[in-house]
Coordinates of C-alpha atoms (C1' of nucleotides) in Angstrom, one line a residue:
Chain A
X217 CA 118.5 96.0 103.5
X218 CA 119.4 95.9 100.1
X219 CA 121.9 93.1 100.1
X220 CA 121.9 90.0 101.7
X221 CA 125.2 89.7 103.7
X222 CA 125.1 93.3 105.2
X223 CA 127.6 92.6 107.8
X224 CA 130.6 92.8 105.8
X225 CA 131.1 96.2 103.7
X226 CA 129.0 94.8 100.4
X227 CA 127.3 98.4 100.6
X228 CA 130.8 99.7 101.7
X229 CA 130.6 103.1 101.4
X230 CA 127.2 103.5 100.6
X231 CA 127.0 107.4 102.0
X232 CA 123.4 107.6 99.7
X233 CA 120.8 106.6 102.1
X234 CA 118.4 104.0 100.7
X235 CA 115.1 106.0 101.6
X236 CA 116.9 109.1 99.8
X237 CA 117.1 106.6 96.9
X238 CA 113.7 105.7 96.5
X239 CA 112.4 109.0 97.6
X240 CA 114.3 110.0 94.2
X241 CA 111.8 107.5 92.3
X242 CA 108.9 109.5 93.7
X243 CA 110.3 113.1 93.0
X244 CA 110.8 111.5 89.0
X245 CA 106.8 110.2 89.4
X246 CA 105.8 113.5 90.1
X247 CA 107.8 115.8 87.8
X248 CA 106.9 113.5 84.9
X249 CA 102.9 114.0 86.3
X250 CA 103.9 117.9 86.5
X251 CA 105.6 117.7 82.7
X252 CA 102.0 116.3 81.5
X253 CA 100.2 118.6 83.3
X254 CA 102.0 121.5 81.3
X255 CA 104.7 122.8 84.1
X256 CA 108.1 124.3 83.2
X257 CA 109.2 124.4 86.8
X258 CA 108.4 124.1 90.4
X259 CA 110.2 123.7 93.7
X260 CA 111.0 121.9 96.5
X261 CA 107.6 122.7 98.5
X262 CA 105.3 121.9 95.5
X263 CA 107.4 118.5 95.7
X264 CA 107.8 117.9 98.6
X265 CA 103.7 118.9 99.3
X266 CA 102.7 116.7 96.5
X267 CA 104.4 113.7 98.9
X268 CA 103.9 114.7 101.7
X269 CA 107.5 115.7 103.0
X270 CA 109.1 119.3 104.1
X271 CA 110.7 121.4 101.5
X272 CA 114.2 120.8 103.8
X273 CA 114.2 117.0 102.8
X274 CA 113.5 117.7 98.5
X275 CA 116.4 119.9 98.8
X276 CA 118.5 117.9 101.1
X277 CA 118.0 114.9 98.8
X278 CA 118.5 116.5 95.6
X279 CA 122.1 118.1 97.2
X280 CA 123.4 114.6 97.4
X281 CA 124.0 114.2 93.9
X282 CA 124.1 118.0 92.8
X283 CA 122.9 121.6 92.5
X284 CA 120.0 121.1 90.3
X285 CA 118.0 124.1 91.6
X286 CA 118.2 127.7 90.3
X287 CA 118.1 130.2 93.5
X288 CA 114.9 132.1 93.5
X289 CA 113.7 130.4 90.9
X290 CA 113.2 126.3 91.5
X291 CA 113.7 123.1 89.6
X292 CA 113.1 123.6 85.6
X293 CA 111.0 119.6 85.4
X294 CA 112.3 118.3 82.4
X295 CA 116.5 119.0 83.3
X296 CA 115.8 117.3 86.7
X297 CA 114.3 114.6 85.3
X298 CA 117.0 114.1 82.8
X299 CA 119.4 113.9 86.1
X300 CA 117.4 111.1 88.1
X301 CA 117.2 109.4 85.2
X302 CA 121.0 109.6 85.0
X303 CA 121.3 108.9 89.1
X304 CA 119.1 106.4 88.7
X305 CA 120.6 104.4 85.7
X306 CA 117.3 104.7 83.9
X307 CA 119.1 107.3 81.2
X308 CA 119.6 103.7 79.8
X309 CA 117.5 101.3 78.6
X310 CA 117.6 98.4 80.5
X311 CA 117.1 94.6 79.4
X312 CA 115.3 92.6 81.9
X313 CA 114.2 88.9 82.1
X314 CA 111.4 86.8 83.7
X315 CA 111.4 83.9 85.3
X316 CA 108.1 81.8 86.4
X317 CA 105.6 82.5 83.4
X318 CA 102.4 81.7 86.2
X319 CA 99.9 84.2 87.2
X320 CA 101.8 87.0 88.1
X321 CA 104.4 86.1 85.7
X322 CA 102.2 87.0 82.7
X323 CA 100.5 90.0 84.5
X324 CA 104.5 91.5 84.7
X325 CA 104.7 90.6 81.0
X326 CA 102.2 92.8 80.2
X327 CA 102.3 95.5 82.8
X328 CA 103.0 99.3 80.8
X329 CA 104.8 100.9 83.3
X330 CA 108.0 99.0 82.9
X331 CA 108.6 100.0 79.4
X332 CA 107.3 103.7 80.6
X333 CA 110.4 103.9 82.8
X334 CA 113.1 102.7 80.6
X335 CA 113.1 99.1 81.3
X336 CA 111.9 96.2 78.1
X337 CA 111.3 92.4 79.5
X338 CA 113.2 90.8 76.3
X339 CA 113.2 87.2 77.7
X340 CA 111.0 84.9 79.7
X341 CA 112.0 81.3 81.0
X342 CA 109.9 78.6 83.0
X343 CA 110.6 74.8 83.4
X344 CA 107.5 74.2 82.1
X345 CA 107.9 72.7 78.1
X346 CA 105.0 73.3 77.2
X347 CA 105.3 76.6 77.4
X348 CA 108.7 77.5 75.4
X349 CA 108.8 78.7 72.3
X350 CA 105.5 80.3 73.1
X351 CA 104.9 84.0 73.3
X352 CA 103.2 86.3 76.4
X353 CA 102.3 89.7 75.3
X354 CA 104.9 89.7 72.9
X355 CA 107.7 87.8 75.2
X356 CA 109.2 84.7 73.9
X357 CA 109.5 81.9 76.3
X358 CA 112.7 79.9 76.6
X359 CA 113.3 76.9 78.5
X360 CA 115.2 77.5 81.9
X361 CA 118.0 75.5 80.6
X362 CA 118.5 78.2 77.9
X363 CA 119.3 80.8 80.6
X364 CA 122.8 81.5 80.6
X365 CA 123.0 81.6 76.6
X366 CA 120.2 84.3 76.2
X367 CA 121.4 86.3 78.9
X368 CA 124.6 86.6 77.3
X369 CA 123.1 86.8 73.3
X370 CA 120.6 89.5 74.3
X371 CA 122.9 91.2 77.4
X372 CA 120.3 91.1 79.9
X373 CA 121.5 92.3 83.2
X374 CA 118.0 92.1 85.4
X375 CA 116.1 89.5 86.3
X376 CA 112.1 89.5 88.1
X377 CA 111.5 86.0 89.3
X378 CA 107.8 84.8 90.3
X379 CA 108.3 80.8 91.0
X380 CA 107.3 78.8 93.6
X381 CA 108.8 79.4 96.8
X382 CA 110.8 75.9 96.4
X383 CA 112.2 76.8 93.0
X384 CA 113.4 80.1 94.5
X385 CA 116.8 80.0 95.5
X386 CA 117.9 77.3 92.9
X387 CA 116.6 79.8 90.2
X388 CA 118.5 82.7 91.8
X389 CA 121.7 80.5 92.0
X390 CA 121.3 79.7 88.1
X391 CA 120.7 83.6 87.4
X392 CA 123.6 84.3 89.1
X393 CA 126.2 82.1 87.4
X394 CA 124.2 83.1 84.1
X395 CA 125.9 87.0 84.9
X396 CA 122.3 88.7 86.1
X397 CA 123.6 91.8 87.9
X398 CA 119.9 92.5 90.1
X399 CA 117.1 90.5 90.7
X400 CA 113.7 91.9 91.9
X401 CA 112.3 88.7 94.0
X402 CA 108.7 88.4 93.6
X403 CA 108.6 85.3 95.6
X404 CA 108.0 85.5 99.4
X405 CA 111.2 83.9 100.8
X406 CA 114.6 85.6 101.7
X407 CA 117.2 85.1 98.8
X408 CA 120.5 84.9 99.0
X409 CA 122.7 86.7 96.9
X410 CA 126.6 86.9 96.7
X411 CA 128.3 90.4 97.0
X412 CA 127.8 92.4 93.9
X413 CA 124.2 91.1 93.1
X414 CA 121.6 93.0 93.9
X415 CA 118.8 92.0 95.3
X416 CA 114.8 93.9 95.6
X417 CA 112.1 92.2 97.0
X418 CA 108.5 92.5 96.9
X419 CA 105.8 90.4 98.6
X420 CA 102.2 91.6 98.5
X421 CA 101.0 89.3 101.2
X422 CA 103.7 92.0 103.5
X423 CA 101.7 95.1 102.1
X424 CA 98.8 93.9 102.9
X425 CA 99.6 93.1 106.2
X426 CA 101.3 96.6 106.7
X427 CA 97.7 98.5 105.7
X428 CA 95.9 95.6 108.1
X429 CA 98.3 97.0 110.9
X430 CA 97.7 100.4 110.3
X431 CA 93.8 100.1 109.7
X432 CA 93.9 97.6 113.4
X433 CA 96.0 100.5 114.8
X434 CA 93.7 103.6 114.3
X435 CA 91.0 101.7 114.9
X436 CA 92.0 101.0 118.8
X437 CA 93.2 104.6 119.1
X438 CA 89.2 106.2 118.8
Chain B
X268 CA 103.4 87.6 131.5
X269 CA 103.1 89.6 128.7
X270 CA 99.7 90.9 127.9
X271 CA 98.0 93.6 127.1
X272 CA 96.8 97.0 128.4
X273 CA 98.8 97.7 131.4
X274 CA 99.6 101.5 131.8
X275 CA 98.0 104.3 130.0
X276 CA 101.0 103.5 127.1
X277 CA 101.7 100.5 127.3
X278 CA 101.4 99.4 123.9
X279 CA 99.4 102.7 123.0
X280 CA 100.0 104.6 119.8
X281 CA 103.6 105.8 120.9
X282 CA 104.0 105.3 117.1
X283 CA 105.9 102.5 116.6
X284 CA 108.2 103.0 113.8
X285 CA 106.9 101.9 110.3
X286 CA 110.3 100.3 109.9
X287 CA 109.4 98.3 113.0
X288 CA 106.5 97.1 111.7
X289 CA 107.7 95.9 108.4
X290 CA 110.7 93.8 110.0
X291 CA 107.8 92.4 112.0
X292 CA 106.2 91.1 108.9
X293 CA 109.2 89.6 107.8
X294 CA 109.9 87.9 111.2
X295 CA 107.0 86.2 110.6
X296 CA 107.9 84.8 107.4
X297 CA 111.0 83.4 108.7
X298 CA 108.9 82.3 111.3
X299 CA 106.8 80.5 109.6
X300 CA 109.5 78.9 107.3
X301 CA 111.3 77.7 110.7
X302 CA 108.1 76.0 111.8
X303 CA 107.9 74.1 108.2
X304 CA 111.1 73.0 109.0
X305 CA 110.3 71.6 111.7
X306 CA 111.8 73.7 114.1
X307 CA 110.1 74.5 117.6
X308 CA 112.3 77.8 119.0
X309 CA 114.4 80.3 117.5
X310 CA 116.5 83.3 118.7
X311 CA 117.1 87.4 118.3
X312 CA 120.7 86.0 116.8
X313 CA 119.1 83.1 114.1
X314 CA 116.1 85.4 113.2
X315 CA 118.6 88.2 112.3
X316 CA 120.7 86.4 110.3
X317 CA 118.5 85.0 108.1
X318 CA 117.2 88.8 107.4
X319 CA 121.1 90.4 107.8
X320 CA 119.9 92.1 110.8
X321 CA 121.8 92.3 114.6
X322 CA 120.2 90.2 117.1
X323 CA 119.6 93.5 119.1
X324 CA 117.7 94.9 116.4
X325 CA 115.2 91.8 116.6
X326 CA 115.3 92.0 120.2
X327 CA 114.3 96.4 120.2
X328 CA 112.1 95.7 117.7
X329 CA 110.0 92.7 119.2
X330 CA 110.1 94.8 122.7
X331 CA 107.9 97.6 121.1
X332 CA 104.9 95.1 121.4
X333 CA 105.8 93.1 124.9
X334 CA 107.9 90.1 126.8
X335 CA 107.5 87.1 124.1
X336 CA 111.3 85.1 124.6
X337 CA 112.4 82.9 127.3
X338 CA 115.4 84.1 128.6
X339 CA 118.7 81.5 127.9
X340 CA 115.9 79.7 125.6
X341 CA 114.8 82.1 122.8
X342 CA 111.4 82.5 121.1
X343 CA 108.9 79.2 121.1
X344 CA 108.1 79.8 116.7
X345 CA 104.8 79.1 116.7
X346 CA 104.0 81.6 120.2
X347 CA 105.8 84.4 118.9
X348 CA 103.7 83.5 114.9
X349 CA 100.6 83.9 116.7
X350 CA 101.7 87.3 118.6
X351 CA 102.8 88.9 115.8
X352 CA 99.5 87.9 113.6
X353 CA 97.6 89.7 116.6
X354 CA 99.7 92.7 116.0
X355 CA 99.5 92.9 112.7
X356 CA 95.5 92.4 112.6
X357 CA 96.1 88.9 110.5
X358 CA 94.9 86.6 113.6
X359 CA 91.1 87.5 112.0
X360 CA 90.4 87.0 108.8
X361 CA 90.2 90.0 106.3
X362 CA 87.6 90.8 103.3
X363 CA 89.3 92.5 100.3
X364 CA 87.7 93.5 97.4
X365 CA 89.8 94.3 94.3
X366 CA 88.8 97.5 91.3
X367 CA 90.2 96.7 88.4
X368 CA 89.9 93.9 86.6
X369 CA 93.2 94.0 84.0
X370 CA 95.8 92.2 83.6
X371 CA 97.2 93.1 87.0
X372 CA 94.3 92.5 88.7
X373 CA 93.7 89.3 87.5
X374 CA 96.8 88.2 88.4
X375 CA 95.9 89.5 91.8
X376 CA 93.0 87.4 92.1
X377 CA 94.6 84.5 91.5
X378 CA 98.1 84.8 93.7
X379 CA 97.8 82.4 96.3
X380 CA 100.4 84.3 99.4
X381 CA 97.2 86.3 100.4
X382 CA 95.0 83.5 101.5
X383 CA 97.7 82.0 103.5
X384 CA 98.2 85.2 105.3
X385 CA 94.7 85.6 106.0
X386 CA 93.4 88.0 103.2
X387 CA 90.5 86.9 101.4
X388 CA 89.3 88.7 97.8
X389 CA 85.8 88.7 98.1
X390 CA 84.3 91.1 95.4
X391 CA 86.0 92.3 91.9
X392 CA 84.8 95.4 90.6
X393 CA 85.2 97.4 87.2
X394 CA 83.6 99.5 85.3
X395 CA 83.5 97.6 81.4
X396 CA 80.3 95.9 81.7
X397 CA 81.1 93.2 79.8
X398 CA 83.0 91.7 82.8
X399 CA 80.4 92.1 85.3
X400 CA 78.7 89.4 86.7
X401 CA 81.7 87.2 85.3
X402 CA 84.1 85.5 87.8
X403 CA 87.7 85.2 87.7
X404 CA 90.1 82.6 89.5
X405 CA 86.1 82.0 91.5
X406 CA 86.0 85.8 92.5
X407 CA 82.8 87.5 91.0
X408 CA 83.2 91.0 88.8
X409 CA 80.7 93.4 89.6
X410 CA 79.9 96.9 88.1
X411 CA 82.4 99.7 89.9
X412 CA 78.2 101.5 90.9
X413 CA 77.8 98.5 92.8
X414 CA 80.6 99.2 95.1
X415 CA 78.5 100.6 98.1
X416 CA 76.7 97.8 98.3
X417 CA 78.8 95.0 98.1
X418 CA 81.3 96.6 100.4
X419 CA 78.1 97.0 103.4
X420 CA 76.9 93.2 102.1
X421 CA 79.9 91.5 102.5
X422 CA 81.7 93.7 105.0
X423 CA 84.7 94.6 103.3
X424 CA 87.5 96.7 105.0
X425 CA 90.4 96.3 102.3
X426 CA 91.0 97.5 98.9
X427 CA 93.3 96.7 96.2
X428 CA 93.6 99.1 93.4
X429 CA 94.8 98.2 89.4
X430 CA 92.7 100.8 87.5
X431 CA 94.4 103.3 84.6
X432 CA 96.1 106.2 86.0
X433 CA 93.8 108.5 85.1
X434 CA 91.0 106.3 87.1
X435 CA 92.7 106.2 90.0
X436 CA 92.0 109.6 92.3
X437 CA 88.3 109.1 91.2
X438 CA 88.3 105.4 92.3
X439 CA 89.5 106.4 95.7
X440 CA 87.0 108.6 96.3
X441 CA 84.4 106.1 95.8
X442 CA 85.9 103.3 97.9
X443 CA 86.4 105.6 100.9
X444 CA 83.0 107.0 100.6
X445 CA 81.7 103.4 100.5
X446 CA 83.5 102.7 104.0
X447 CA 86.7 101.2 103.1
X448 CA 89.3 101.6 105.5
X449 CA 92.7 100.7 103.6
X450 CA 93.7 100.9 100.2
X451 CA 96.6 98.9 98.5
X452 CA 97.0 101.1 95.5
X453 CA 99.1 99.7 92.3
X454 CA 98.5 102.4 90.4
X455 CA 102.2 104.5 89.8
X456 CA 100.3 108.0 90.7
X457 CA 100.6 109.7 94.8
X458 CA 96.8 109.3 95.7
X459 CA 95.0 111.5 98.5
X460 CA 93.0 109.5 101.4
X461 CA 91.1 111.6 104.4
X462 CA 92.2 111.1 108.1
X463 CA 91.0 107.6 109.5
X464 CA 91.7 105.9 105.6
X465 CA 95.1 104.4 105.3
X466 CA 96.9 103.1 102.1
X467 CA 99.8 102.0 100.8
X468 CA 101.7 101.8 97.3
X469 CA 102.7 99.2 95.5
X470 CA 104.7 100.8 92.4
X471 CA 106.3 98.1 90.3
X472 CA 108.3 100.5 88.2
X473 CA 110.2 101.6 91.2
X474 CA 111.5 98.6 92.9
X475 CA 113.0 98.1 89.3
X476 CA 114.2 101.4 89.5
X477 CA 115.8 101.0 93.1
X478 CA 117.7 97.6 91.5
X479 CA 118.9 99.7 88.3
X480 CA 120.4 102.1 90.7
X481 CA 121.9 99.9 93.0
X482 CA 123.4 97.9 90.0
X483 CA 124.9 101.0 88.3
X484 CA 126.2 102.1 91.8
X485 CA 128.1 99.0 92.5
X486 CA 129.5 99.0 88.9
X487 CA 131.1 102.6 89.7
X488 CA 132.4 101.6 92.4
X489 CA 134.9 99.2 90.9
Chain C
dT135 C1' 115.1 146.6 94.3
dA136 C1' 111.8 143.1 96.6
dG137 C1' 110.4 138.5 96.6
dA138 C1' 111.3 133.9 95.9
dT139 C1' 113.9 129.9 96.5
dT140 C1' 118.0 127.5 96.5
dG141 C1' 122.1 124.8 98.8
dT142 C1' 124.1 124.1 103.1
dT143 C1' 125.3 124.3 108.0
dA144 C1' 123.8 123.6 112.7
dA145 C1' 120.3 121.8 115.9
dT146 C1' 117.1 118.3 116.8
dC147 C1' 115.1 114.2 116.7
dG148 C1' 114.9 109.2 116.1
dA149 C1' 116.7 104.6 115.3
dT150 C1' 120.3 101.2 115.8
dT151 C1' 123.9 99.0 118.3
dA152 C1' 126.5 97.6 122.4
dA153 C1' 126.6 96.1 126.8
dC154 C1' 125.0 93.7 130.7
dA155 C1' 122.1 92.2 134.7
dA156 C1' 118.4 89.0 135.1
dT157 C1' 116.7 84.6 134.0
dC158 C1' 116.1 79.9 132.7
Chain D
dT256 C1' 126.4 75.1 138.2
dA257 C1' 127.8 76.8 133.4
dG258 C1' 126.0 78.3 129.2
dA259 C1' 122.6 80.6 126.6
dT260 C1' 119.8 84.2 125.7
dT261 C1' 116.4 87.5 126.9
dG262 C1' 114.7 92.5 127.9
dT263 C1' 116.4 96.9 128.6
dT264 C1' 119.4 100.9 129.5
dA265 C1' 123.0 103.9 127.7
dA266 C1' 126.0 105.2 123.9
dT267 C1' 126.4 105.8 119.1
dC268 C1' 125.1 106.7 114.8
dG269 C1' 122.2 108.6 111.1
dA270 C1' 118.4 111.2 109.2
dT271 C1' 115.3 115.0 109.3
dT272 C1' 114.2 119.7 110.2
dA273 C1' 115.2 124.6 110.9
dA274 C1' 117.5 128.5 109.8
dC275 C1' 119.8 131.6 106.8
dA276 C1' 123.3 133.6 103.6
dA277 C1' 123.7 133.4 98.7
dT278 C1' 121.5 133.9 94.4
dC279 C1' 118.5 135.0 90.7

DNA sequence: TAGATTGTTAATCGATTAACAATC
DNA sequence: TAGATTGTTAATCGATTAACAATC
């Protein structure tokens, strides 16, 4: 589900499955947890017991992108970390932009974990004049108009856009033609993106609604 | 024609895929985009490719739950809206409460997609003092030792979680020994809940991390 | 060496897609 | 009736788990 026009080959030969993918974020949450805690190594069922999955599926995983593992011995922390960082892209540091400087806007402007993980929010933008020029926890705030030229002066490749649901897919058309390589859509409304952007969505009302399902559901079964 | 309990597993807990019930929520997004619009039915074929699915998929996935299309017609929008709100547990109203009172969690009380889904923040708790008894975006802070009673008072069911790592384990553990039943946790850490509690994760670090990925991917592959 | 644990192949399980009779 | 579209069964495809030789 990661792109928008899945039924040609955008994801061509994908061969990575996306729940390996994101199962790969959680193994790097937990070894970095371990690396605080004071652990040199550890193995597939500490991991996998830690999240709840079989010793079979860390392994499996892992063996997509490599042999990390020494026999008899496990997964030294730090070296795998260094390699999902570098399967991930997060070896890098990665410029990222805002769009929508609202609510949620400034909470992601100020959220720590981003810069934690290798990613710095270098640029904000909203069609709101009173607020460019301005700064949010540190951010400078453009006019939306100015999109295209600070994308390409401070080589920003990511975008997280939290608009109203009617500016959405105008805003994702401008970040587009500006060069943004992925957006992370805060906004709850299906973009659409052309082949070779990529697209991540996120919509809190849908979590909720997931845990309300679940909390309904075992509730019937007693 | 549809309803309810009919055999012993009819729509009993033969575990509907989670998958399943995430497309659902997303089905009723579009759903209730195609009723703004004005429009009074839909299809398996329109539905899937406004979310890049195959119209089978919608089809399998809608089946799990019952008989809500009109064959040669499709799916009356607003019918199928309210079916899937009674699946999900959103028909009835939800009380939330929120711990946490940072930047995150402000910007939680004040995002407007929960109300309209049927989630109401009722309580804000946290444990700096000098916020307590305060309100934010109208929602009132109180002390994190006031959490037992507030949660009986006002009959609370859902939590949302924004606290410091470090907080976060502890936290839990109060809110499911104060009756909670479901725990939306933003805090980038793999927290433990007993049987009979359910959570999800929200971790914002991640989805960036999923887009980095897929963006680096796609760059190989040229 | 004995014990631990990997990477990988084969077996199992589950989810998606295709196809079509039934229905409006 | 002809055309559209459902619900569902069967076929396909993909992902997870089990098992084990290889390795340290």
């Amino acid at each position: 589900m990661s792109t928008s026009s899945d039924q040609s080959n955008s994801d061509a030969q994908d061969s990575v499955p996306k729940a390996v993918v994101s199962r790969l974020s959680l193994y790097l949450r937990e070894l970095q947890h371990l690396i605080r805690d004071g652990r040199d190594t550890t193995s597939s069922t500490q991991l996998g017991s830690m999240l709840g999955l079989t010793d079979a599926q860390v392994r499996k995983d892992l063996a997509y992108f490599g042999q990390f593992g020494y026999p008899g011995v496990g997964y030294r922390c730090a070296e795998l970390v260094s390699e999902i960082k570098k399967i991930l892209g997060t070896d890098q540091r990665w410029h990222v932009l805002l769009v929508g400087v609202g609510n949620l806007g400034r909470a992601l402007l100020g959220y720590k974990g981003f810069g934690q993980q290798g990613f710095r929010i270098v640029a904000a933008f909203d069609t709101d004049r009173s607020k460019s020029g301005k700064e949010f926890e540190g951010v400078r705030v453009y006019h939306l108009d100015d999109l295209a030229r600070v994308v390409a002066e401070q080589n920003i490749r990511l975008a997280m856009m939290a608009v109203p649901s009617e500016a959405a897919q105008p805003v994702v058309d401008r970040l587009v033609s500006a060069g943004i390589q992925g957006i992370m859509n805060f906004v709850p409304v299906t973009i659409s993106v052309p082949d070779g952007v990529r697209k991540v969505g996120v919509d809190l009302a849908i979590e909720l609604e997931q845990l309300s399902y679940a909390v309904v559901k075992s509730g019937e079964k007693v």
